[in-house]
């Protein structure tokens, strides 16, 4: 199974931005979608968007459109999620997760990164 | 947006009991529903995909059923290692959308 390794914890001020990386092992990076999700402390899971690297066009839910940018670098097998205009409610663990079927943006997520804690505090 | 209602929010059962969790979608989602297990401090683990397919490596005591708007997840014989929070997740690709149920915390009685 593929391994996803995320960048380390971040502490950010309100109004700033954060960029989290997710490096994938193996040689199937381009044809499996990578999605980003988050989980606030003690809360459920929320989808932030995803990208199928071979096509390159990310998709976002409406409530994160314009504030989240997802990119993928096929030369390094790394996906990125950048979130701007951070507020305290964005404090959460951010996960990248890979879809279990080739060439499908959304399906089941069978491989997950270890999570990156982003803390937004003044 | 499609809403998913998961119930119960928590349950307590004895080792060996059959446990069931339900998810109801606000509209027909065919079989586009998955189930996950999450233990504290860990990422979720995919157990069931497309409503009823057991993910590779997952014990056969876990199962899923349903289609349309009503779905059920079951553990046929609860084991101590099954203590976790379970989530259902619906998805669609046209247009892209994905939401999770609120979760069910499973504890041993």
CSV table of C-alpha atoms in Angstrom, one decimal:
chain,number,residue,atom,x,y,z
A,1,UNK,CA,0.0,0.0,0.0
A,2,UNK,CA,1.1,3.5,-0.7
A,3,UNK,CA,2.6,5.6,2.1
A,4,UNK,CA,1.7,9.2,2.6
A,5,UNK,CA,4.0,11.4,4.7
A,6,UNK,CA,2.8,14.9,5.7
A,7,UNK,CA,4.8,17.9,6.8
A,8,UNK,CA,5.0,18.8,10.5
A,9,UNK,CA,2.8,20.8,12.9
A,10,UNK,CA,2.3,24.5,12.3
A,11,UNK,CA,1.3,27.4,14.6
A,12,UNK,CA,-0.2,30.3,12.7
A,13,UNK,CA,-1.6,33.8,13.5
A,14,UNK,CA,-5.2,34.6,12.5
A,15,UNK,CA,-5.3,36.1,9.0
A,16,UNK,CA,-2.1,34.3,7.9
A,17,UNK,CA,-1.8,31.3,5.5
A,18,UNK,CA,-0.5,27.7,5.9
A,19,UNK,CA,0.8,25.2,3.3
A,20,UNK,CA,0.9,21.5,4.2
A,21,UNK,CA,2.6,18.9,2.0
A,22,UNK,CA,1.9,15.2,1.5
A,23,UNK,CA,4.6,13.1,-0.2
A,24,UNK,CA,3.5,9.8,-1.7
A,25,UNK,CA,5.6,6.7,-2.1
A,26,UNK,CA,5.4,4.4,-5.1
A,27,UNK,CA,5.0,5.0,-8.8
A,28,UNK,CA,1.2,5.5,-9.1
A,29,UNK,CA,1.0,9.1,-8.0
A,30,UNK,CA,-0.4,10.6,-11.2
A,31,UNK,CA,-3.4,8.3,-11.6
A,32,UNK,CA,-4.8,8.2,-8.0
A,33,UNK,CA,-6.5,11.2,-6.6
A,34,UNK,CA,-5.3,12.8,-3.4
A,35,UNK,CA,-7.8,14.6,-1.2
A,36,UNK,CA,-7.5,16.8,1.8
A,37,UNK,CA,-9.7,16.6,4.9
A,38,UNK,CA,-9.6,18.0,8.4
A,39,UNK,CA,-10.8,17.2,11.8
A,40,UNK,CA,-11.2,19.8,14.5
A,41,UNK,CA,-10.5,18.7,18.1
A,42,UNK,CA,-13.2,16.3,19.2
A,43,UNK,CA,-15.1,16.8,16.0
A,44,UNK,CA,-15.9,14.9,12.8
A,45,UNK,CA,-14.3,14.9,9.4
A,46,UNK,CA,-14.6,17.6,6.7
A,47,UNK,CA,-13.6,17.5,3.1
A,48,UNK,CA,-11.5,20.4,1.8
A,49,UNK,CA,-11.0,19.3,-1.8
A,50,UNK,CA,-9.0,17.0,-4.0
A,51,UNK,CA,-6.9,16.6,-7.1
A,52,UNK,CA,-6.2,13.9,-9.7
A,53,UNK,CA,-2.6,14.8,-10.6
A,54,UNK,CA,-2.8,13.4,-14.2
A,55,UNK,CA,-5.6,15.9,-15.0
A,56,UNK,CA,-4.3,18.6,-12.7
A,57,UNK,CA,-7.6,20.5,-12.0
A,58,UNK,CA,-8.5,20.5,-8.3
A,59,UNK,CA,-12.1,20.4,-7.0
A,60,UNK,CA,-13.3,22.1,-3.9
A,61,UNK,CA,-16.6,22.2,-1.9
A,62,UNK,CA,-18.3,25.5,-2.1
A,63,UNK,CA,-17.5,26.5,1.5
A,64,UNK,CA,-13.8,26.3,0.9
A,65,UNK,CA,-13.7,27.6,-2.7
A,66,UNK,CA,-11.4,30.6,-2.8
A,67,UNK,CA,-9.7,29.9,0.5
A,68,UNK,CA,-8.1,26.5,-0.2
A,69,UNK,CA,-5.7,25.8,-3.0
A,70,UNK,CA,-4.6,22.2,-3.8
A,71,UNK,CA,-1.7,21.4,-6.1
A,72,UNK,CA,0.2,18.4,-7.1
A,73,UNK,CA,3.9,18.1,-8.2
A,74,UNK,CA,4.4,15.0,-10.3
A,75,UNK,CA,8.2,15.4,-10.3
A,76,UNK,CA,8.3,14.9,-6.5
A,77,UNK,CA,5.1,12.9,-6.0
A,78,UNK,CA,4.0,15.6,-3.5
A,79,UNK,CA,0.6,17.2,-3.1
A,80,UNK,CA,0.0,20.5,-1.3
A,81,UNK,CA,-2.9,22.2,0.5
A,82,UNK,CA,-2.7,25.9,1.1
A,83,UNK,CA,-5.3,27.6,3.2
A,84,UNK,CA,-5.5,31.4,3.5
A,85,UNK,CA,-7.2,33.9,5.9
A,86,UNK,CA,-6.8,31.5,8.8
A,87,UNK,CA,-9.1,31.9,11.8
A,88,UNK,CA,-9.2,30.1,15.2
A,89,UNK,CA,-11.9,27.8,13.9
A,90,UNK,CA,-9.4,26.4,11.4
A,91,UNK,CA,-7.5,24.8,14.2
A,92,UNK,CA,-7.6,21.1,13.3
A,93,UNK,CA,-5.6,18.1,12.2
A,94,UNK,CA,-5.3,18.1,8.4
A,95,UNK,CA,-5.1,14.8,6.6
A,96,UNK,CA,-4.3,13.9,3.0
A,97,UNK,CA,-5.9,10.7,1.8
A,98,UNK,CA,-5.6,8.7,-1.4
A,99,UNK,CA,-8.6,7.3,-3.3
A,100,UNK,CA,-8.8,3.5,-3.7
A,101,UNK,CA,-9.6,3.5,-7.4
A,102,UNK,CA,-7.6,4.8,-10.3
A,103,UNK,CA,-8.8,7.9,-12.2
A,104,UNK,CA,-11.6,8.7,-9.8
A,105,UNK,CA,-11.5,12.0,-7.8
A,106,UNK,CA,-13.8,10.6,-5.0
A,107,UNK,CA,-14.5,7.1,-3.8
A,108,UNK,CA,-13.1,5.5,-0.6
A,109,UNK,CA,-9.9,6.6,1.0
A,110,UNK,CA,-7.6,3.6,1.6
A,111,UNK,CA,-4.4,5.4,2.4
A,112,UNK,CA,-4.0,8.3,4.8
A,113,UNK,CA,-1.2,10.6,5.9
A,114,UNK,CA,-0.3,10.8,9.5
A,115,UNK,CA,-2.1,14.1,9.9
A,116,UNK,CA,-0.7,17.6,10.5
A,117,UNK,CA,-1.9,19.7,13.4
A,118,UNK,CA,-2.5,23.3,12.5
A,119,UNK,CA,-3.1,25.6,15.4
A,120,UNK,CA,-4.4,29.1,14.7
A,121,UNK,CA,-3.8,31.4,17.7
A,122,UNK,CA,-2.9,35.0,18.4
B,1,UNK,CA,-25.7,19.5,-0.5
B,2,UNK,CA,-26.4,15.9,0.5
B,3,UNK,CA,-26.9,15.5,4.3
B,4,UNK,CA,-26.0,12.3,6.1
B,5,UNK,CA,-27.6,11.4,9.4
B,6,UNK,CA,-25.8,8.7,11.4
B,7,UNK,CA,-27.2,7.0,14.4
B,8,UNK,CA,-26.7,6.3,17.2
B,9,UNK,CA,-24.0,8.8,18.2
B,10,UNK,CA,-22.7,6.4,20.8
B,11,UNK,CA,-23.4,2.8,21.9
B,12,UNK,CA,-22.1,0.4,24.6
B,13,UNK,CA,-22.1,-3.3,24.0
B,14,UNK,CA,-20.6,-6.5,25.4
B,15,UNK,CA,-17.8,-8.5,23.7
B,16,UNK,CA,-19.4,-10.9,21.3
B,17,UNK,CA,-22.5,-8.7,20.7
B,18,UNK,CA,-23.8,-7.8,17.3
B,19,UNK,CA,-23.5,-4.0,16.8
B,20,UNK,CA,-25.3,-2.0,14.1
B,21,UNK,CA,-25.0,1.6,12.9
B,22,UNK,CA,-27.2,3.3,10.4
B,23,UNK,CA,-26.8,6.2,8.0
B,24,UNK,CA,-29.5,7.9,6.1
B,25,UNK,CA,-28.9,10.2,3.2
B,26,UNK,CA,-31.1,13.2,2.3
B,27,UNK,CA,-31.4,12.0,-1.3
B,28,UNK,CA,-30.6,8.9,-3.3
B,29,UNK,CA,-26.9,8.3,-3.4
B,30,UNK,CA,-27.1,4.8,-5.0
B,31,UNK,CA,-24.3,2.8,-3.3
B,32,UNK,CA,-21.8,5.7,-3.0
B,33,UNK,CA,-21.2,5.2,0.7
B,34,UNK,CA,-18.2,4.1,2.7
B,35,UNK,CA,-17.5,3.2,6.3
B,36,UNK,CA,-14.4,4.0,8.4
B,37,UNK,CA,-13.0,3.2,11.8
B,38,UNK,CA,-11.0,5.8,13.7
B,39,UNK,CA,-9.1,5.2,16.9
B,40,UNK,CA,-7.9,8.1,19.0
B,41,UNK,CA,-4.8,9.8,17.6
B,42,UNK,CA,-5.0,7.9,14.4
B,43,UNK,CA,-6.2,8.5,10.8
B,44,UNK,CA,-9.4,6.8,9.8
B,45,UNK,CA,-9.2,3.3,8.3
B,46,UNK,CA,-11.4,2.3,5.4
B,47,UNK,CA,-13.5,-0.8,6.3
B,48,UNK,CA,-16.3,-0.9,3.7
B,49,UNK,CA,-16.5,0.8,0.3
B,50,UNK,CA,-19.4,1.2,-2.1
B,51,UNK,CA,-21.9,0.3,0.7
B,52,UNK,CA,-21.1,-3.4,0.9
B,53,UNK,CA,-17.5,-4.3,-0.2
B,54,UNK,CA,-15.1,-5.3,2.4
B,55,UNK,CA,-11.7,-3.5,2.0
B,56,UNK,CA,-8.7,-5.8,1.7
B,57,UNK,CA,-7.3,-6.9,5.0
B,58,UNK,CA,-10.4,-6.0,7.0
B,59,UNK,CA,-11.9,-8.8,9.2
B,60,UNK,CA,-15.0,-10.4,8.0
B,61,UNK,CA,-17.0,-9.6,11.1
B,62,UNK,CA,-17.4,-6.1,9.6
B,63,UNK,CA,-20.1,-5.7,6.9
B,64,UNK,CA,-22.2,-3.1,5.2
B,65,UNK,CA,-25.5,-3.1,3.3
B,66,UNK,CA,-28.0,-0.7,1.8
B,67,UNK,CA,-28.5,1.5,-1.2
B,68,UNK,CA,-30.4,4.6,-2.1
B,69,UNK,CA,-30.9,6.5,1.1
B,70,UNK,CA,-30.6,3.9,3.9
B,71,UNK,CA,-27.4,2.1,4.9
B,72,UNK,CA,-26.4,-0.2,7.7
B,73,UNK,CA,-23.0,-1.1,9.1
B,74,UNK,CA,-22.6,-4.1,11.4
B,75,UNK,CA,-20.0,-5.8,13.5
B,76,UNK,CA,-21.2,-9.4,13.9
B,77,UNK,CA,-19.2,-10.1,17.1
B,78,UNK,CA,-17.8,-7.1,18.9
B,79,UNK,CA,-14.1,-7.5,19.9
B,80,UNK,CA,-12.1,-5.3,22.4
B,81,UNK,CA,-10.0,-4.0,19.5
B,82,UNK,CA,-13.1,-2.6,17.8
B,83,UNK,CA,-13.4,0.2,20.3
B,84,UNK,CA,-13.3,3.3,18.1
B,85,UNK,CA,-15.5,5.9,16.4
B,86,UNK,CA,-17.1,4.8,13.2
B,87,UNK,CA,-18.0,7.2,10.3
B,88,UNK,CA,-20.0,6.8,7.2
B,89,UNK,CA,-19.1,8.9,4.2
B,90,UNK,CA,-21.0,9.6,1.0
B,91,UNK,CA,-19.5,10.9,-2.2
B,92,UNK,CA,-20.5,11.8,-5.7
B,93,UNK,CA,-18.3,12.8,-8.7
B,94,UNK,CA,-20.9,14.8,-10.6
B,95,UNK,CA,-20.6,17.4,-9.3
B,96,UNK,CA,-17.9,16.5,-6.8
B,97,UNK,CA,-19.1,16.3,-3.2
B,98,UNK,CA,-18.4,14.4,-0.1
B,99,UNK,CA,-19.8,14.5,3.4
B,100,UNK,CA,-19.3,12.4,6.6
B,101,UNK,CA,-21.9,11.3,9.1
B,102,UNK,CA,-21.4,12.6,12.6
B,103,UNK,CA,-19.8,9.4,13.9
B,104,UNK,CA,-20.7,6.7,16.3
B,105,UNK,CA,-18.5,6.1,19.3
B,106,UNK,CA,-18.5,2.3,20.2
B,107,UNK,CA,-17.6,1.3,23.7
B,108,UNK,CA,-17.4,-2.0,25.6
B,109,UNK,CA,-20.0,-2.5,28.3
